[in-house]
Amino acid sequence: MVESAVQRGLEDVVALESRICFIDGKGGRLIYEGYDIRELAARSTFEEIAYLLWYGRLPSARQLEELTTRLATLREVPAPLRRLLEQVPESSSPMDVLRTAVSALAVYEPSESQPGANSIGGAQRLTAVIPTILGEFHRRRKGMPAIRARPELSHAAWLLYALRDKEASELESRAMDVALILHADHELNASTFAARVTASTLSDLYSSVTSAIGTLKGPLHGGANERVMELLEEIGTPEKAEEVVKAKLARHERIMGFGHRVYKVEDPRATILRDWSRRLGETRGDLRYYHLLREVERVVHREKGLYPNVDLYSGSVYSMLGIPKEFFTPIFAASRVAGWTAHVLEEYQDLRLIRPTAQYVGPVDLHYTPLELRE
Ligand code: CMC
């Protein structure tokens, strides 16, 4: 057996070349296709970012209008999928429903899902339809009427409308747009890697995104913001933050929303969402979440030297936008689908089967014992 160093969790392993996204973990910078996330979050829209990730350049005004119209016309859920969504148990986790729906969509739309030919079409279709899938399931659980198409709404406003059934204010739409921009891509995170591994076998786009959704579901990746809100509920008031957080750390529990495999300083997305958490709180005249989170930050940094990641403030932003907690991770998926699909398209262009090796640590010289002789 050849001895080799195992990089647990593939930490620091450079697995492939990509021109989509760059994370400067020491400098706390995030770059999409050459553009700094701070500038994109301040000035662009999710539709522009989707174009940027898929085509590698910012769209012209005409290209942006075409894409916006196309996404708006691709929002409908096909009738058989609508019937399937009517049958899933109401108690299902929205991430399970989303994963099932995206997988099922490939059965109803086989031409869109195949590798190669029209993968950008498939990427647009998935991006456009995910908010509708989530809205359909949410409304069914709430006994609300079926969703009515609103092609005039931006992607962010449509997502909010799908999950609330009420018009979003300009500020609310902008907050959602910024959250979508911030989550659209993040280099070779676990779900994107899963999507690329699937695509590298020459499997189809919808299978790749199905793999990605299943990977995003875990609390160490996409599910952390929901847990952050549970922590805030447990803490209640800023004065109790110290006691609750220290007790958790003493039990060696992880505090969700802190730490990152790549960032060694503050995640720039957390900086932007902190500001939005404060802005929304001020508008509502309720800065409770903001003050609580600031206090948790102070204690965690002092006790463990950890910095916030994107998930620390996103939950508070979504809560103030009126989105139910169990839809926080699906919203992450509604944005990251742009990045997943961009990475799958990139994988198809320079395809190499992703297949690492394992360091075998078991025995090699055992002999087969017939069943009747085994104890
Ligand atoms: N709370 C308490 N301790 C922590 C935390 C945390 N959130 N994160 C890291 N640590 C500690 C960990 O216990 C370990 O300490 P020690 O060396 O004493 O055992 C040390 O820091 C290194 O941790 P690690 O698990 O080796 O680091 P990692 O690179 O594998 O972890 C992480 C990255 C995100 C899984 C981890 O920081 C974590 O579990 N965070 C909480 C979950 C979370 O917020 N996830 C969202 C990530 S951002 C969204 C995304 O891009 O997916």
CSV table of C-alpha atoms and ligand atoms in Angstrom, one decimal:
chain,number,residue,atom,x,y,z
A,1,MET,CA,0.0,0.0,0.0
A,2,VAL,CA,1.3,3.5,-0.9
A,3,GLU,CA,1.2,6.0,1.9
A,4,SER,CA,-0.1,9.4,1.0
A,5,ALA,CA,-1.2,12.4,3.0
A,6,VAL,CA,-5.0,12.7,3.3
A,7,GLN,CA,-6.4,16.2,3.2
A,8,ARG,CA,-9.5,15.6,5.3
A,9,GLY,CA,-12.5,17.4,3.8
A,10,LEU,CA,-10.2,18.2,0.8
A,11,GLU,CA,-9.1,21.3,2.7
A,12,ASP,CA,-6.8,23.5,0.6
A,13,VAL,CA,-6.9,21.0,-2.2
A,14,VAL,CA,-7.1,22.8,-5.6
A,15,ALA,CA,-9.4,20.5,-7.6
A,16,LEU,CA,-9.9,22.4,-10.8
A,17,GLU,CA,-9.5,25.7,-12.6
A,18,SER,CA,-12.4,28.1,-12.8
A,19,ARG,CA,-12.9,31.6,-14.0
A,20,ILE,CA,-16.3,32.1,-12.3
A,21,CYS,CA,-15.6,33.1,-8.7
A,22,PHE,CA,-12.6,34.0,-6.6
A,23,ILE,CA,-12.5,34.1,-2.8
A,24,ASP,CA,-9.6,35.9,-1.2
A,25,GLY,CA,-9.9,34.3,2.2
A,26,LYS,CA,-7.2,36.4,3.9
A,27,GLY,CA,-8.3,39.7,2.4
A,28,GLY,CA,-12.0,39.0,2.9
A,29,ARG,CA,-12.8,39.6,-0.8
A,30,LEU,CA,-15.3,37.8,-3.0
A,31,ILE,CA,-15.1,38.3,-6.8
A,32,TYR,CA,-17.6,37.1,-9.5
A,33,GLU,CA,-16.0,37.1,-13.0
A,34,GLY,CA,-13.6,39.9,-12.0
A,35,TYR,CA,-16.1,42.1,-10.2
A,36,ASP,CA,-16.0,42.7,-6.4
A,37,ILE,CA,-19.1,41.6,-4.6
A,38,ARG,CA,-19.4,44.9,-2.7
A,39,GLU,CA,-19.8,46.8,-6.0
A,40,LEU,CA,-22.1,44.2,-7.4
A,41,ALA,CA,-24.3,44.2,-4.3
A,42,ALA,CA,-24.5,48.0,-4.3
A,43,ARG,CA,-25.2,48.4,-8.0
A,44,SER,CA,-26.4,45.3,-9.9
A,45,THR,CA,-29.5,43.0,-9.9
A,46,PHE,CA,-29.8,39.3,-9.6
A,47,GLU,CA,-30.7,39.0,-13.3
A,48,GLU,CA,-27.4,40.8,-14.2
A,49,ILE,CA,-25.5,38.5,-12.0
A,50,ALA,CA,-27.1,35.4,-13.5
A,51,TYR,CA,-26.1,36.7,-16.9
A,52,LEU,CA,-22.6,37.4,-15.7
A,53,LEU,CA,-22.1,33.9,-14.3
A,54,TRP,CA,-23.5,32.2,-17.3
A,55,TYR,CA,-21.9,34.2,-20.0
A,56,GLY,CA,-18.8,35.5,-18.3
A,57,ARG,CA,-19.5,39.2,-18.9
A,58,LEU,CA,-22.1,41.9,-17.8
A,59,PRO,CA,-25.0,42.1,-20.2
A,60,SER,CA,-25.8,45.1,-22.4
A,61,ALA,CA,-29.2,46.8,-21.7
A,62,ARG,CA,-30.8,44.8,-24.5
A,63,GLN,CA,-29.3,41.5,-23.3
A,64,LEU,CA,-30.5,42.2,-19.8
A,65,GLU,CA,-34.0,42.9,-20.9
A,66,GLU,CA,-34.1,39.7,-23.0
A,67,LEU,CA,-32.9,37.6,-20.1
A,68,THR,CA,-35.3,39.3,-17.6
A,69,THR,CA,-38.2,38.6,-20.0
A,70,ARG,CA,-37.1,35.1,-20.6
A,71,LEU,CA,-36.8,34.3,-16.9
A,72,ALA,CA,-40.3,35.8,-16.3
A,73,THR,CA,-41.8,33.6,-19.1
A,74,LEU,CA,-40.2,30.4,-17.8
A,75,ARG,CA,-41.8,30.6,-14.3
A,76,GLU,CA,-44.7,28.3,-14.9
A,77,VAL,CA,-44.7,24.9,-13.2
A,78,PRO,CA,-45.8,22.2,-15.6
A,79,ALA,CA,-49.2,20.7,-14.7
A,80,PRO,CA,-47.9,17.2,-13.8
A,81,LEU,CA,-45.4,18.7,-11.4
A,82,ARG,CA,-48.1,20.9,-9.9
A,83,ARG,CA,-50.1,17.7,-9.2
A,84,LEU,CA,-47.0,16.1,-7.7
A,85,LEU,CA,-46.6,19.1,-5.4
A,86,GLU,CA,-50.2,18.8,-4.3
A,87,GLN,CA,-49.5,15.2,-3.2
A,88,VAL,CA,-46.3,15.6,-1.1
A,89,PRO,CA,-47.0,15.6,2.7
A,90,GLU,CA,-47.6,19.1,4.0
A,91,SER,CA,-45.1,18.3,6.8
A,92,SER,CA,-42.2,17.8,4.2
A,93,SER,CA,-39.1,19.9,4.5
A,94,PRO,CA,-39.2,22.5,1.7
A,95,MET,CA,-35.6,21.5,0.8
A,96,ASP,CA,-36.8,17.9,0.3
A,97,VAL,CA,-39.7,19.2,-1.8
A,98,LEU,CA,-37.4,21.4,-3.9
A,99,ARG,CA,-34.9,18.5,-4.5
A,100,THR,CA,-37.8,16.2,-5.5
A,101,ALA,CA,-39.4,18.8,-7.8
A,102,VAL,CA,-36.2,19.6,-9.6
A,103,SER,CA,-35.5,15.9,-10.1
A,104,ALA,CA,-39.1,15.4,-11.3
A,105,LEU,CA,-38.9,18.3,-13.7
A,106,ALA,CA,-36.2,16.4,-15.7
A,107,VAL,CA,-38.8,13.7,-16.4
A,108,TYR,CA,-41.3,16.3,-17.7
A,109,GLU,CA,-38.7,18.3,-19.6
A,110,PRO,CA,-36.2,15.8,-20.9
A,111,SER,CA,-34.9,18.0,-23.8
A,112,GLU,CA,-33.9,20.8,-21.4
A,113,SER,CA,-32.1,18.6,-19.0
A,114,GLN,CA,-29.6,16.9,-21.4
A,115,PRO,CA,-25.9,17.8,-21.3
A,116,GLY,CA,-24.6,19.9,-24.1
A,117,ALA,CA,-27.1,21.2,-26.5
A,118,ASN,CA,-29.2,23.7,-24.6
A,119,SER,CA,-27.7,23.8,-21.1
A,120,ILE,CA,-28.1,27.6,-20.8
A,121,GLY,CA,-31.8,27.1,-21.5
A,122,GLY,CA,-31.9,24.5,-18.7
A,123,ALA,CA,-30.1,26.9,-16.4
A,124,GLN,CA,-32.6,29.6,-17.1
A,125,ARG,CA,-35.5,27.3,-16.7
A,126,LEU,CA,-34.3,26.0,-13.3
A,127,THR,CA,-33.5,29.5,-12.1
A,128,ALA,CA,-36.9,30.8,-13.2
A,129,VAL,CA,-39.0,28.0,-11.9
A,130,ILE,CA,-37.5,27.5,-8.4
A,131,PRO,CA,-39.4,30.4,-6.8
A,132,THR,CA,-42.7,29.1,-8.2
A,133,ILE,CA,-42.0,25.6,-6.9
A,134,LEU,CA,-41.4,27.1,-3.4
A,135,GLY,CA,-44.4,29.4,-3.7
A,136,GLU,CA,-46.7,26.5,-4.7
A,137,PHE,CA,-45.6,24.4,-1.8
A,138,HIS,CA,-45.8,27.2,0.7
A,139,ARG,CA,-49.3,28.2,-0.3
A,140,ARG,CA,-50.5,24.7,-0.2
A,141,ARG,CA,-49.3,24.3,3.3
A,142,LYS,CA,-51.0,27.6,4.3
A,143,GLY,CA,-54.2,26.7,2.5
A,144,MET,CA,-53.7,29.8,0.3
A,145,PRO,CA,-54.9,30.0,-3.4
A,146,ALA,CA,-52.6,28.7,-6.1
A,147,ILE,CA,-49.9,31.2,-7.3
A,148,ARG,CA,-50.8,33.7,-10.0
A,149,ALA,CA,-48.1,34.4,-12.6
A,150,ARG,CA,-46.7,38.0,-12.2
A,151,PRO,CA,-44.3,38.3,-15.2
A,152,GLU,CA,-43.9,42.1,-14.5
A,153,LEU,CA,-42.1,41.4,-11.2
A,154,SER,CA,-38.3,41.2,-11.0
A,155,HIS,CA,-36.9,37.8,-9.9
A,156,ALA,CA,-36.4,39.1,-6.3
A,157,ALA,CA,-39.9,40.6,-6.1
A,158,TRP,CA,-41.4,37.4,-7.6
A,159,LEU,CA,-39.7,35.2,-5.0
A,160,LEU,CA,-41.0,37.5,-2.2
A,161,TYR,CA,-44.4,37.5,-3.7
A,162,ALA,CA,-44.4,33.7,-4.1
A,163,LEU,CA,-43.6,33.2,-0.4
A,164,ARG,CA,-45.8,35.9,1.0
A,165,ASP,CA,-48.7,36.7,-1.4
A,166,LYS,CA,-48.3,40.4,-0.9
A,167,GLU,CA,-46.5,43.1,-2.8
A,168,ALA,CA,-43.0,43.9,-1.7
A,169,SER,CA,-42.0,47.5,-1.1
A,170,GLU,CA,-39.0,48.8,-3.1
A,171,LEU,CA,-36.8,48.5,-0.1
A,172,GLU,CA,-37.9,44.9,0.5
A,173,SER,CA,-37.3,43.9,-3.1
A,174,ARG,CA,-33.9,45.5,-3.0
A,175,ALA,CA,-33.0,43.7,0.2
A,176,MET,CA,-34.0,40.4,-1.4
A,177,ASP,CA,-32.2,41.2,-4.6
A,178,VAL,CA,-29.0,41.9,-2.6
A,179,ALA,CA,-29.4,38.6,-0.7
A,180,LEU,CA,-29.8,36.8,-4.0
A,181,ILE,CA,-26.7,38.5,-5.5
A,182,LEU,CA,-24.6,37.6,-2.4
A,183,HIS,CA,-25.6,33.9,-2.5
A,184,ALA,CA,-25.3,33.4,-6.3
A,185,ASP,CA,-21.9,31.8,-6.3
A,186,HIS,CA,-19.1,30.9,-3.9
A,187,GLU,CA,-16.3,29.0,-5.8
A,188,LEU,CA,-16.0,25.3,-5.0
A,189,ASN,CA,-18.3,25.1,-2.0
A,190,ALA,CA,-19.7,21.7,-1.1
A,191,SER,CA,-22.9,21.9,-3.2
A,192,THR,CA,-21.2,23.4,-6.3
A,193,PHE,CA,-18.6,20.7,-6.0
A,194,ALA,CA,-21.3,18.1,-5.8
A,195,ALA,CA,-22.9,19.6,-9.0
A,196,ARG,CA,-19.6,19.5,-10.8
A,197,VAL,CA,-18.9,15.9,-9.7
A,198,THR,CA,-22.2,14.9,-11.2
A,199,ALA,CA,-21.7,16.9,-14.4
A,200,SER,CA,-18.2,15.5,-14.7
A,201,THR,CA,-19.7,12.0,-15.4
A,202,LEU,CA,-21.5,13.6,-18.3
A,203,SER,CA,-24.7,13.5,-16.4
A,204,ASP,CA,-27.3,16.1,-17.1
A,205,LEU,CA,-27.9,19.6,-15.7
A,206,TYR,CA,-31.0,18.7,-13.7
A,207,SER,CA,-29.2,15.8,-12.0
A,208,SER,CA,-26.3,18.1,-11.2
A,209,VAL,CA,-28.6,20.6,-9.5
A,210,THR,CA,-30.5,17.8,-7.7
A,211,SER,CA,-27.2,16.7,-6.2
A,212,ALA,CA,-26.4,20.3,-5.3
A,213,ILE,CA,-29.7,20.8,-3.5
A,214,GLY,CA,-29.2,17.7,-1.4
A,215,THR,CA,-25.8,18.9,-0.5
A,216,LEU,CA,-26.9,22.4,0.4
A,217,LYS,CA,-29.5,21.1,2.8
A,218,GLY,CA,-26.9,20.2,5.5
A,219,PRO,CA,-26.6,22.7,8.4
A,220,LEU,CA,-22.8,23.0,7.9
A,221,HIS,CA,-23.6,24.5,4.5
A,222,GLY,CA,-27.0,26.0,3.7
A,223,GLY,CA,-29.0,25.2,6.8
A,224,ALA,CA,-27.1,27.4,9.2
A,225,ASN,CA,-29.2,30.6,9.1
A,226,GLU,CA,-32.3,28.7,10.3
A,227,ARG,CA,-30.3,27.6,13.3
A,228,VAL,CA,-29.1,31.1,13.9
A,229,MET,CA,-32.7,32.3,14.3
A,230,GLU,CA,-33.4,29.4,16.7
A,231,LEU,CA,-30.4,30.6,18.7
A,232,LEU,CA,-31.8,34.1,18.8
A,233,GLU,CA,-35.1,32.7,20.0
A,234,GLU,CA,-33.3,30.8,22.7
A,235,ILE,CA,-31.3,33.9,23.8
A,236,GLY,CA,-34.2,36.3,23.9
A,237,THR,CA,-32.5,39.4,25.0
A,238,PRO,CA,-29.0,40.8,24.4
A,239,GLU,CA,-28.1,40.5,28.1
A,240,LYS,CA,-28.5,36.8,27.9
A,241,ALA,CA,-26.3,36.3,24.9
A,242,GLU,CA,-23.1,35.9,26.9
A,243,GLU,CA,-24.5,33.2,29.1
A,244,VAL,CA,-26.2,31.2,26.4
A,245,VAL,CA,-23.3,31.4,23.9
A,246,LYS,CA,-20.6,30.5,26.6
A,247,ALA,CA,-22.6,27.6,27.7
A,248,LYS,CA,-22.9,26.2,24.2
A,249,LEU,CA,-19.2,26.7,23.6
A,250,ALA,CA,-18.4,24.9,26.9
A,251,ARG,CA,-20.4,22.0,25.6
A,252,HIS,CA,-18.3,22.2,22.4
A,253,GLU,CA,-21.4,23.1,20.3
A,254,ARG,CA,-20.9,25.0,17.1
A,255,ILE,CA,-22.4,28.5,16.9
A,256,MET,CA,-24.1,28.7,13.6
A,257,GLY,CA,-23.2,31.6,11.4
A,258,PHE,CA,-19.6,31.7,12.4
A,259,GLY,CA,-16.4,30.3,10.9
A,260,HIS,CA,-15.6,29.4,7.4
A,261,ARG,CA,-13.3,27.0,5.6
A,262,VAL,CA,-11.9,29.7,3.3
A,263,TYR,CA,-12.4,33.1,5.0
A,264,LYS,CA,-9.9,33.7,7.8
A,265,VAL,CA,-11.4,37.2,8.3
A,266,GLU,CA,-15.0,38.5,8.1
A,267,ASP,CA,-17.0,37.1,5.2
A,268,PRO,CA,-17.8,40.2,3.0
A,269,ARG,CA,-21.3,38.9,2.5
A,270,ALA,CA,-21.8,39.1,6.3
A,271,THR,CA,-20.7,42.8,6.3
A,272,ILE,CA,-23.3,43.6,3.7
A,273,LEU,CA,-26.1,41.7,5.3
A,274,ARG,CA,-25.3,43.2,8.7
A,275,ASP,CA,-26.0,46.6,7.1
A,276,TRP,CA,-29.2,45.3,5.6
A,277,SER,CA,-30.3,43.8,8.9
A,278,ARG,CA,-29.8,47.2,10.5
A,279,ARG,CA,-31.6,49.1,7.7
A,280,LEU,CA,-34.6,46.8,7.7
A,281,GLY,CA,-34.7,46.9,11.5
A,282,GLU,CA,-34.6,50.7,11.4
A,283,THR,CA,-37.4,50.9,8.8
A,284,ARG,CA,-39.6,48.6,11.0
A,285,GLY,CA,-38.6,50.4,14.2
A,286,ASP,CA,-37.4,47.1,15.6
A,287,LEU,CA,-33.7,46.5,15.9
A,288,ARG,CA,-34.0,43.5,18.2
A,289,TYR,CA,-32.4,41.0,15.9
A,290,TYR,CA,-29.6,43.4,15.0
A,291,HIS,CA,-28.7,44.1,18.6
A,292,LEU,CA,-28.9,40.4,19.5
A,293,LEU,CA,-26.6,39.4,16.7
A,294,ARG,CA,-24.1,42.1,17.4
A,295,GLU,CA,-23.9,40.8,21.0
A,296,VAL,CA,-23.5,37.2,19.9
A,297,GLU,CA,-20.8,38.4,17.5
A,298,ARG,CA,-19.0,40.1,20.3
A,299,VAL,CA,-19.0,37.1,22.6
A,300,VAL,CA,-18.1,34.5,19.9
A,301,HIS,CA,-15.2,36.6,18.7
A,302,ARG,CA,-13.9,37.2,22.2
A,303,GLU,CA,-14.3,33.5,23.2
A,304,LYS,CA,-13.2,31.8,20.0
A,305,GLY,CA,-11.7,34.4,17.7
A,306,LEU,CA,-14.3,33.4,15.0
A,307,TYR,CA,-15.8,35.8,12.4
A,308,PRO,CA,-19.4,35.9,11.1
A,309,ASN,CA,-20.2,34.2,7.8
A,310,VAL,CA,-23.0,34.9,5.4
A,311,ASP,CA,-25.5,33.0,7.5
A,312,LEU,CA,-25.3,35.1,10.6
A,313,TYR,CA,-27.3,38.0,9.3
A,314,SER,CA,-29.3,36.5,6.4
A,315,GLY,CA,-31.9,34.8,8.6
A,316,SER,CA,-32.7,38.1,10.3
A,317,VAL,CA,-33.0,39.8,6.9
A,318,TYR,CA,-35.4,37.1,5.7
A,319,SER,CA,-37.4,37.1,8.9
A,320,MET,CA,-37.9,40.9,8.6
A,321,LEU,CA,-39.0,40.3,5.0
A,322,GLY,CA,-41.7,38.0,6.3
A,323,ILE,CA,-40.3,34.7,5.1
A,324,PRO,CA,-40.9,31.6,7.2
A,325,LYS,CA,-37.7,30.1,8.6
A,326,GLU,CA,-38.0,26.8,6.8
A,327,PHE,CA,-37.7,28.6,3.5
A,328,PHE,CA,-34.3,30.2,4.3
A,329,THR,CA,-32.2,27.4,2.8
A,330,PRO,CA,-34.5,27.1,-0.2
A,331,ILE,CA,-33.9,30.8,-0.8
A,332,PHE,CA,-30.2,30.1,-0.8
A,333,ALA,CA,-30.9,27.5,-3.5
A,334,ALA,CA,-33.1,29.9,-5.5
A,335,SER,CA,-30.0,32.1,-5.8
A,336,ARG,CA,-27.1,29.6,-5.9
A,337,VAL,CA,-28.8,27.8,-8.8
A,338,ALA,CA,-27.3,30.5,-11.0
A,339,GLY,CA,-23.8,29.6,-9.8
A,340,TRP,CA,-24.4,25.8,-9.8
A,341,THR,CA,-25.5,25.9,-13.4
A,342,ALA,CA,-22.7,28.2,-14.4
A,343,HIS,CA,-20.2,25.7,-12.9
A,344,VAL,CA,-21.9,22.8,-14.7
A,345,LEU,CA,-21.6,24.7,-18.0
A,346,GLU,CA,-18.0,25.3,-17.3
A,347,GLU,CA,-17.5,21.7,-16.4
A,348,TYR,CA,-19.0,20.6,-19.7
A,349,GLN,CA,-16.6,22.9,-21.6
A,350,ASP,CA,-13.5,21.3,-20.1
A,351,LEU,CA,-14.7,18.0,-18.9
A,352,ARG,CA,-12.6,15.6,-16.8
A,353,LEU,CA,-14.2,12.9,-14.7
A,354,ILE,CA,-13.8,14.0,-11.0
A,355,ARG,CA,-12.7,10.9,-9.3
A,356,PRO,CA,-10.2,11.2,-6.4
A,357,THR,CA,-8.7,8.3,-4.5
A,358,ALA,CA,-9.0,7.2,-0.9
A,359,GLN,CA,-6.2,6.2,1.5
A,360,TYR,CA,-7.2,2.6,2.3
A,361,VAL,CA,-6.9,1.9,6.0
A,362,GLY,CA,-8.5,-1.6,6.2
A,363,PRO,CA,-6.9,-5.1,6.0
A,364,VAL,CA,-5.9,-6.7,2.7
A,365,ASP,CA,-5.0,-10.3,3.7
A,366,LEU,CA,-8.3,-11.8,5.0
A,367,HIS,CA,-9.7,-15.0,3.5
A,368,TYR,CA,-13.3,-15.8,2.8
A,369,THR,CA,-15.0,-17.8,5.6
A,370,PRO,CA,-17.9,-20.0,4.4
A,371,LEU,CA,-21.2,-18.8,6.0
A,372,GLU,CA,-21.6,-22.0,8.1
A,373,LEU,CA,-18.2,-21.5,9.8
A,374,ARG,CA,-18.8,-17.8,10.8
A,375,GLU,CA,-19.8,-17.0,14.3
B,1,CMC,N1,-18.6,27.5,16.4
B,1,CMC,C1,-17.7,27.1,17.3
B,1,CMC,N2,-16.5,26.6,17.0
B,1,CMC,C2,-16.2,26.6,15.7
B,1,CMC,C3,-17.1,27.1,14.7
B,1,CMC,C4,-18.3,27.5,15.1
B,1,CMC,N3,-19.2,28.0,14.2
B,1,CMC,N4,-16.5,27.0,13.5
B,1,CMC,C5,-15.3,26.5,13.7
B,1,CMC,N5,-15.1,26.3,15.0
B,1,CMC,C6,-13.9,25.8,15.7
B,1,CMC,C7,-13.9,24.3,15.6
B,1,CMC,O1,-14.5,23.7,16.7
B,1,CMC,C8,-12.4,24.0,15.6
B,1,CMC,O2,-11.9,24.2,16.9
B,1,CMC,P1,-10.8,23.2,17.5
B,1,CMC,O3,-9.6,23.4,16.6
B,1,CMC,O4,-10.6,23.7,18.9
B,1,CMC,O5,-11.4,21.8,17.4
B,1,CMC,C9,-11.9,25.1,14.8
B,1,CMC,O6,-12.8,26.2,14.9
B,1,CMC,C10,-11.7,24.8,13.3
B,1,CMC,O7,-13.0,24.3,12.8
B,1,CMC,P2,-13.1,23.3,11.6
B,1,CMC,O8,-14.4,22.5,11.7
B,1,CMC,O9,-11.9,22.5,11.4
B,1,CMC,O10,-13.2,24.3,10.4
B,1,CMC,P3,-13.9,24.0,9.0
B,1,CMC,O11,-13.1,24.8,8.0
B,1,CMC,O12,-14.1,22.6,8.7
B,1,CMC,O13,-15.3,24.6,9.3
B,1,CMC,C11,-17.4,25.4,9.0
B,1,CMC,C12,-16.0,25.4,8.5
B,1,CMC,C13,-18.3,26.4,8.2
B,1,CMC,C14,-18.0,23.9,8.8
B,1,CMC,C15,-17.5,25.7,10.5
B,1,CMC,O14,-16.9,27.0,10.7
B,1,CMC,C16,-18.9,25.6,11.1
B,1,CMC,O15,-19.3,24.5,11.5
B,1,CMC,N6,-19.6,26.7,11.2
B,1,CMC,C17,-20.9,26.7,11.7
B,1,CMC,C18,-21.9,26.4,10.5
B,1,CMC,C19,-22.1,27.5,9.6
B,1,CMC,O16,-22.2,28.7,10.0
B,1,CMC,N7,-22.1,27.2,8.3
B,1,CMC,C20,-22.3,28.2,7.2
B,1,CMC,C21,-21.1,28.3,6.4
B,1,CMC,S1,-21.1,29.8,5.4
B,1,CMC,C22,-22.3,29.3,4.2
B,1,CMC,C23,-21.6,28.5,3.1
B,1,CMC,O17,-20.9,29.1,2.3
B,1,CMC,O18,-21.9,27.3,3.1
